[in-house]
Amino acid sequence: MSARPLDCEEVIERLFEYLDRELDERQIADIEHHLARCRDCFTRAQFETRLRARVSAAGTVTAPPRLHQRIRQLLDRFNDGEANTHH
Amino acid sequence: MPLAHPDTQAPMPLPQATYRGGSGIGMSDRDIDNRQHWFEQRLSPLLDRLYGCALRLTRDPDDAEDIVAEAVGKAWSRLGELRDPQCFDGWLLHILNNVFISEWRRRQCRPQRPATAEDPSPDELDSSTFTLFQQLHQPFLLWWGSLEEQFFNSLLHEDIQQAIDALPDPFRVTMVLVEVQGYSYSEAAHLLGIPLGTVRSRLSRARALLQKTLWEQAGDAGVRPDDGGTGRQRP
C-alpha cells in the first residue's frame, strides 16, 4: 500500500496530531513519507519534537521536604489504621 | 480501566493480598507489611512527577501538596482496585488528575470567580497562529550558528514552567494532560468532560500562546534574529 502524497500544508496541519500519536497507521505512513522527502517539514517536526520534550519535562519538579514528611505521616497513619483494623 | 502512563516503570509484582481485594478479611500482618512496602516503593520515585504535575495544574505549591496528599490517600485506600500493578504510575496520576479536576470544577462554580478563558482575550486571538519555528528558523546557515540552537540552549526549565503557568486555566489543564502527562485526546476529553473538538482547539491555542510566551522570554535572553544572534548572557 503506497503512501498518499501530502503537501506541506497538510503535513503541518496534522503535525501535532502526529507527534501526539493521534493518527492511524495509514495517516502516520503518509506523514512519514512526506517528512522523509521534505527538508522544511522534517526540520519543523524536529523542532516541535524537541520543544515538546522540554515541555513534558516541566511535569517533574523536586517535591519539597515538607511534602515528603507529609506523605510519610499520611502513610504511617494509614498503616496504623490498617494494623488496628486487623488486630 | 486504569490509564497507563507512558512513563510507567518496570513491572514489580503486587503482593497477592492486594489482588484478593485490598484490605480484605484474613490478611496477616505480613500481608499488610508487604503491601505497605510495595506501595511505598512504587510511590517514592513517583513523588517528583506527582508534585510537578500537580504544580503545573494548580500553579500553587500549597495546593499542589494538598492534591498530592489527597491522591496518595485515595490510592492507598483503593489499592485493591488496581488490577494491573504495572499501571500503578498511570493509575496514581489519574487519581491525582481527578482530585484536581473535582476541586477545579468546585472553584469554577463559585459565583464570585471571574469567567476564564474559554473566550480568549483579543491578545490571545492575535497569538493563535503564532509559531516559534517561524520566528527562529533560517533556511540558510549563519556564521554565528543557528537561532534554533541558541533558543534551546538558553531555554531554562523555569522558562517553560512560567510559560505553562501563564496559560489560561482551560488551556493549561488540557496541555498538561496531553503534552506533559501523555494522555490521548479522547482520554483528556473524558477526564475533563468536554468534547474531543474542544480538546483539539484548546491544545492548538495553548501551544500558540505558550510558544509566544517562550519567544518573548527568548527576547529577554537576547535570542533575536536581528541582533546578530550574539545573545547576551542571562544574569
Short mmCIF file of C-alpha atoms in Angstrom, two decimals:
data_model
loop_
_atom_site.label_atom_id
_atom_site.label_comp_id
_atom_site.label_asym_id
_atom_site.label_seq_id
_atom_site.Cartn_x
_atom_site.Cartn_y
_atom_site.Cartn_z
CA MET A 1 0.00 0.00 0.00
CA SER A 2 1.66 3.20 -1.13
CA ALA A 3 1.51 6.39 0.89
CA ARG A 4 -0.84 9.15 -0.20
CA PRO A 5 1.18 12.18 -1.31
CA LEU A 6 0.58 15.10 1.03
CA ASP A 7 1.56 18.70 0.52
CA CYS A 8 3.43 20.69 3.17
CA GLU A 9 0.31 22.47 4.34
CA GLU A 10 -1.48 19.21 5.06
CA VAL A 11 1.53 17.87 6.93
CA ILE A 12 1.95 20.96 9.10
CA GLU A 13 -1.79 20.95 9.80
CA ARG A 14 -1.56 17.41 11.19
CA LEU A 15 1.90 17.62 12.67
CA PHE A 16 0.83 17.90 16.30
CA GLU A 17 -1.64 15.06 15.94
CA TYR A 18 1.21 13.04 14.52
CA LEU A 19 3.50 13.95 17.42
CA ASP A 20 0.68 13.25 19.89
CA ARG A 21 0.19 9.79 18.34
CA GLU A 22 -3.39 10.58 17.44
CA LEU A 23 -3.22 9.35 13.84
CA ASP A 24 -3.91 5.91 12.47
CA GLU A 25 -1.24 3.79 10.79
CA ARG A 26 -2.11 4.93 7.30
CA GLN A 27 -2.01 8.61 8.25
CA ILE A 28 1.30 8.11 10.05
CA ALA A 29 2.74 6.46 6.95
CA ASP A 30 1.55 9.39 4.78
CA ILE A 31 3.17 11.94 7.11
CA GLU A 32 6.41 10.00 7.43
CA HIS A 33 6.60 9.55 3.68
CA HIS A 34 6.46 13.32 3.31
CA LEU A 35 8.87 14.01 6.19
CA ALA A 36 11.44 11.70 4.65
CA ARG A 37 11.43 13.83 1.50
CA CYS A 38 10.77 17.39 2.61
CA ARG A 39 13.58 19.09 4.49
CA ASP A 40 11.45 22.05 5.65
CA CYS A 41 8.73 19.88 7.18
CA PHE A 42 11.29 17.50 8.63
CA THR A 43 13.10 20.40 10.29
CA ARG A 44 9.81 21.71 11.64
CA ALA A 45 8.92 18.26 13.02
CA GLN A 46 12.33 18.01 14.69
CA PHE A 47 11.88 21.43 16.25
CA GLU A 48 8.44 20.67 17.64
CA THR A 49 9.59 17.26 18.93
CA ARG A 50 12.47 18.87 20.74
CA LEU A 51 10.29 21.58 22.25
CA ARG A 52 7.65 19.04 23.23
CA ALA A 53 10.24 17.04 25.16
CA ARG A 54 11.24 20.15 27.08
CA VAL A 55 7.59 20.97 27.86
CA SER A 56 6.98 17.41 29.02
CA ALA A 57 9.95 17.65 31.38
CA ALA A 58 8.21 20.54 33.14
CA GLY A 59 5.94 17.96 34.74
CA THR A 60 8.70 16.80 37.05
CA VAL A 61 9.63 19.06 39.93
CA THR A 62 11.55 18.10 43.06
CA ALA A 63 8.99 17.59 45.78
CA PRO A 64 9.77 19.75 48.81
CA PRO A 65 10.89 18.04 52.05
CA ARG A 66 7.65 19.20 53.65
CA LEU A 67 5.65 17.09 51.20
CA HIS A 68 7.85 14.04 51.80
CA GLN A 69 7.26 14.46 55.50
CA ARG A 70 3.52 14.87 54.99
CA ILE A 71 3.30 11.73 52.88
CA ARG A 72 5.35 9.83 55.45
CA GLN A 73 2.94 10.87 58.19
CA LEU A 74 -0.02 10.00 55.99
CA LEU A 75 1.30 6.52 55.28
CA ASP A 76 2.09 5.95 58.94
CA ARG A 77 -1.46 6.95 59.80
CA PHE A 78 -2.90 4.56 57.22
CA ASN A 79 -0.59 1.81 58.38
CA ASP A 80 -1.64 2.32 62.00
CA GLY A 81 -5.30 2.37 60.99
CA GLU A 82 -4.96 -0.81 58.97
CA ALA A 83 -2.99 -2.60 61.66
CA ASN A 84 -5.66 -1.69 64.22
CA THR A 85 -8.41 -2.94 61.89
CA HIS A 86 -6.77 -6.33 61.60
CA HIS A 87 -6.00 -6.88 65.27
CA MET B 1 -9.65 0.51 33.34
CA PRO B 2 -6.63 2.31 34.73
CA LEU B 3 -4.88 4.52 32.24
CA ALA B 4 -1.30 3.50 31.67
CA HIS B 5 1.15 6.34 31.72
CA PRO B 6 3.85 6.29 29.06
CA ASP B 7 6.49 6.61 31.74
CA THR B 8 5.28 3.52 33.57
CA GLN B 9 8.27 1.85 35.13
CA ALA B 10 9.43 -1.72 35.16
CA PRO B 11 6.91 -4.20 36.47
CA MET B 12 7.01 -5.14 40.10
CA PRO B 13 4.55 -7.73 41.36
CA LEU B 14 1.88 -6.51 43.74
CA PRO B 15 1.59 -8.66 46.87
CA GLN B 16 -1.19 -11.17 46.46
CA ALA B 17 -3.12 -9.80 49.39
CA THR B 18 -3.96 -6.77 47.29
CA TYR B 19 -5.29 -8.87 44.43
CA ARG B 20 -7.64 -10.51 46.88
CA GLY B 21 -9.40 -7.24 47.48
CA GLY B 22 -7.15 -4.80 49.26
CA SER B 23 -7.84 -4.71 52.94
CA GLY B 24 -9.79 -7.92 52.68
CA ILE B 25 -10.62 -10.16 55.58
CA GLY B 26 -7.95 -12.58 56.58
CA MET B 27 -4.88 -10.50 55.77
CA SER B 28 -2.00 -11.35 58.00
CA ASP B 29 0.39 -8.77 59.46
CA ARG B 30 2.93 -9.97 56.94
CA ASP B 31 0.48 -9.30 54.07
CA ILE B 32 -0.10 -5.81 55.38
CA ASP B 33 3.62 -5.14 55.78
CA ASN B 34 4.27 -6.40 52.25
CA ARG B 35 1.56 -4.24 50.80
CA GLN B 36 2.80 -1.15 52.62
CA HIS B 37 6.32 -1.84 51.47
CA TRP B 38 5.18 -2.34 47.86
CA PHE B 39 3.12 0.85 47.88
CA GLU B 40 5.90 2.96 49.33
CA GLN B 41 8.46 1.52 46.95
CA ARG B 42 6.36 2.47 43.96
CA LEU B 43 5.31 5.84 45.36
CA SER B 44 8.74 7.11 46.31
CA PRO B 45 10.24 7.54 42.80
CA LEU B 46 6.95 8.94 41.54
CA LEU B 47 6.62 11.77 44.02
CA ASP B 48 8.53 14.39 41.99
CA ARG B 49 6.37 13.57 38.97
CA LEU B 50 3.16 13.78 41.01
CA TYR B 51 4.22 17.06 42.59
CA GLY B 52 5.38 18.51 39.26
CA CYS B 53 2.12 17.67 37.53
CA ALA B 54 0.09 18.97 40.46
CA LEU B 55 2.11 22.17 40.47
CA ARG B 56 1.59 22.74 36.75
CA LEU B 57 -2.13 22.07 37.15
CA THR B 58 -2.67 24.27 40.20
CA ARG B 59 0.16 26.81 39.84
CA ASP B 60 0.30 26.94 43.63
CA PRO B 61 2.80 24.95 45.77
CA ASP B 62 0.42 24.60 48.73
CA ASP B 63 -2.48 23.48 46.55
CA ALA B 64 -0.16 21.08 44.74
CA GLU B 65 0.92 19.49 48.01
CA ASP B 66 -2.71 19.16 49.11
CA ILE B 67 -3.64 17.45 45.87
CA VAL B 68 -0.71 15.03 46.02
CA ALA B 69 -1.51 14.13 49.63
CA GLU B 70 -5.18 13.58 48.81
CA ALA B 71 -4.32 11.47 45.76
CA VAL B 72 -1.91 9.33 47.76
CA GLY B 73 -4.53 8.81 50.45
CA LYS B 74 -7.13 7.78 47.87
CA ALA B 75 -4.67 5.49 46.11
CA TRP B 76 -3.78 3.74 49.35
CA SER B 77 -7.40 3.20 50.29
CA ARG B 78 -8.26 1.96 46.79
CA LEU B 79 -5.19 -0.13 46.20
CA GLY B 80 -7.35 -3.22 45.99
CA GLU B 81 -8.96 -1.77 42.84
CA LEU B 82 -5.64 -1.66 40.96
CA ARG B 83 -5.90 -4.62 38.62
CA ASP B 84 -2.59 -4.30 36.82
CA PRO B 85 0.31 -3.40 39.12
CA GLN B 86 2.34 -2.30 36.10
CA CYS B 87 -0.14 0.57 35.69
CA PHE B 88 0.48 1.93 39.18
CA ASP B 89 2.13 5.16 37.98
CA GLY B 90 -0.61 5.98 35.49
CA TRP B 91 -3.30 4.93 37.93
CA LEU B 92 -1.99 7.25 40.63
CA LEU B 93 -1.57 10.14 38.19
CA HIS B 94 -5.13 9.51 37.06
CA ILE B 95 -6.34 9.76 40.66
CA LEU B 96 -4.35 12.96 41.08
CA ASN B 97 -5.91 14.46 37.96
CA ASN B 98 -9.38 13.56 39.17
CA VAL B 99 -8.72 15.15 42.54
CA PHE B 100 -7.55 18.30 40.80
CA ILE B 101 -10.46 18.40 38.34
CA SER B 102 -13.04 17.96 41.11
CA GLU B 103 -11.54 20.84 43.04
CA TRP B 104 -11.18 22.93 39.89
CA ARG B 105 -14.84 22.44 38.99
CA ARG B 106 -15.88 23.27 42.52
CA ARG B 107 -13.96 26.55 42.34
CA GLN B 108 -15.38 27.33 38.92
CA CYS B 109 -18.88 27.07 40.37
CA ARG B 110 -18.20 29.89 42.80
CA PRO B 111 -20.20 32.92 41.63
CA GLN B 112 -17.55 35.48 42.53
CA ARG B 113 -14.96 33.86 40.33
CA PRO B 114 -14.31 35.82 37.15
CA ALA B 115 -15.01 33.97 33.93
CA THR B 116 -11.92 32.36 32.50
CA ALA B 117 -10.70 31.78 29.29
CA GLU B 118 -12.80 29.67 27.10
CA ASP B 119 -13.22 33.00 25.36
CA PRO B 120 -9.74 34.27 24.76
CA SER B 121 -8.78 37.89 25.02
CA PRO B 122 -8.03 39.82 21.81
CA ASP B 123 -4.36 39.42 22.59
CA GLU B 124 -4.77 35.65 22.81
CA LEU B 125 -6.56 35.63 19.49
CA ASP B 126 -3.65 37.50 17.94
CA SER B 127 -1.41 34.74 19.24
CA SER B 128 -3.49 31.85 17.97
CA THR B 129 -1.41 31.28 14.87
CA PHE B 130 1.97 32.11 16.35
CA THR B 131 4.76 29.58 15.92
CA LEU B 132 8.23 29.79 17.36
CA PHE B 133 9.60 27.89 14.43
CA GLN B 134 8.64 30.67 12.02
CA GLN B 135 10.49 33.17 14.19
CA LEU B 136 13.62 31.11 14.66
CA HIS B 137 14.07 29.08 11.53
CA GLN B 138 16.56 30.40 8.99
CA PRO B 139 16.80 28.42 5.78
CA PHE B 140 20.48 29.28 5.49
CA LEU B 141 23.42 28.83 7.85
CA LEU B 142 24.58 31.89 9.75
CA TRP B 143 28.18 32.39 10.73
CA TRP B 144 27.28 32.63 14.42
CA GLY B 145 25.25 29.45 14.38
CA SER B 146 21.59 28.58 14.39
CA LEU B 147 19.00 30.68 16.18
CA GLU B 148 17.11 27.49 17.00
CA GLU B 149 20.18 26.17 18.81
CA GLN B 150 20.56 29.42 20.68
CA PHE B 151 16.93 29.27 21.64
CA PHE B 152 17.15 25.75 23.04
CA ASN B 153 20.47 26.46 24.72
CA SER B 154 19.06 29.46 26.54
CA LEU B 155 15.72 27.82 27.37
CA LEU B 156 15.56 27.11 31.08
CA HIS B 157 13.30 24.61 32.80
CA GLU B 158 11.98 27.62 34.69
CA ASP B 159 11.08 29.44 31.44
CA ILE B 160 8.85 26.58 30.36
CA GLN B 161 7.24 26.30 33.76
CA GLN B 162 6.47 30.01 33.76
CA ALA B 163 5.10 29.86 30.23
CA ILE B 164 2.80 26.95 31.11
CA ASP B 165 1.68 28.69 34.29
CA ALA B 166 0.84 31.82 32.28
CA LEU B 167 -1.72 29.97 30.17
CA PRO B 168 -5.43 30.48 30.95
CA ASP B 169 -6.79 27.63 33.08
CA PRO B 170 -8.63 25.52 30.45
CA PHE B 171 -5.72 25.74 28.02
CA ARG B 172 -3.14 24.96 30.69
CA VAL B 173 -5.00 21.98 32.13
CA THR B 174 -5.56 20.45 28.69
CA MET B 175 -1.94 20.96 27.73
CA VAL B 176 -0.65 19.47 30.98
CA LEU B 177 -2.81 16.39 30.50
CA VAL B 178 -1.80 15.81 26.89
CA GLU B 179 1.66 17.23 26.43
CA VAL B 180 3.10 16.81 29.92
CA GLN B 181 1.37 13.64 31.06
CA GLY B 182 0.85 11.93 27.70
CA TYR B 183 -2.93 11.43 27.75
CA SER B 184 -4.62 10.87 24.41
CA TYR B 185 -7.10 13.50 23.22
CA SER B 186 -10.06 11.22 23.96
CA GLU B 187 -8.77 10.39 27.45
CA ALA B 188 -8.33 14.11 28.16
CA ALA B 189 -11.82 14.83 26.81
CA HIS B 190 -13.26 12.12 29.04
CA LEU B 191 -11.41 13.36 32.12
CA LEU B 192 -12.43 16.95 31.57
CA GLY B 193 -15.96 16.15 30.42
CA ILE B 194 -15.59 18.15 27.22
CA PRO B 195 -15.94 17.25 23.52
CA LEU B 196 -12.95 15.99 21.59
CA GLY B 197 -13.04 19.05 19.34
CA THR B 198 -12.70 21.30 22.38
CA VAL B 199 -9.57 19.41 23.44
CA ARG B 200 -8.12 19.95 19.97
CA SER B 201 -8.90 23.66 19.89
CA ARG B 202 -7.67 24.24 23.44
CA LEU B 203 -4.44 22.44 22.66
CA SER B 204 -3.89 24.39 19.50
CA ARG B 205 -4.43 27.71 21.24
CA ALA B 206 -2.40 26.63 24.26
CA ARG B 207 0.57 25.73 22.06
CA ALA B 208 0.45 29.01 20.19
CA LEU B 209 0.21 31.02 23.42
CA LEU B 210 2.98 29.00 25.05
CA GLN B 211 5.26 29.50 22.08
CA LYS B 212 4.56 33.22 22.03
CA THR B 213 5.47 33.49 25.70
CA LEU B 214 8.65 31.50 25.12
CA TRP B 215 9.51 33.78 22.22
CA GLU B 216 9.14 36.83 24.45
CA GLN B 217 11.31 35.17 27.10
CA ALA B 218 13.87 34.32 24.43
CA GLY B 219 13.94 38.01 23.50
CA ASP B 220 14.70 38.86 27.12
CA ALA B 221 17.53 36.33 26.99
CA GLY B 222 18.95 38.01 23.88
CA VAL B 223 17.86 35.50 21.25
CA ARG B 224 16.71 37.66 18.36
CA PRO B 225 17.16 37.28 14.64
CA ASP B 226 18.11 40.94 14.23
CA ASP B 227 20.90 41.20 16.83
CA GLY B 228 23.40 39.08 15.04
CA GLY B 229 22.50 36.27 17.35
CA THR B 230 25.08 37.43 19.82
CA GLY B 231 22.65 36.86 22.66
CA ARG B 232 23.54 38.40 25.95
CA GLN B 233 24.17 36.07 28.80
CA ARG B 234 21.48 35.52 31.36
CA PRO B 235 22.31 37.00 34.74
#
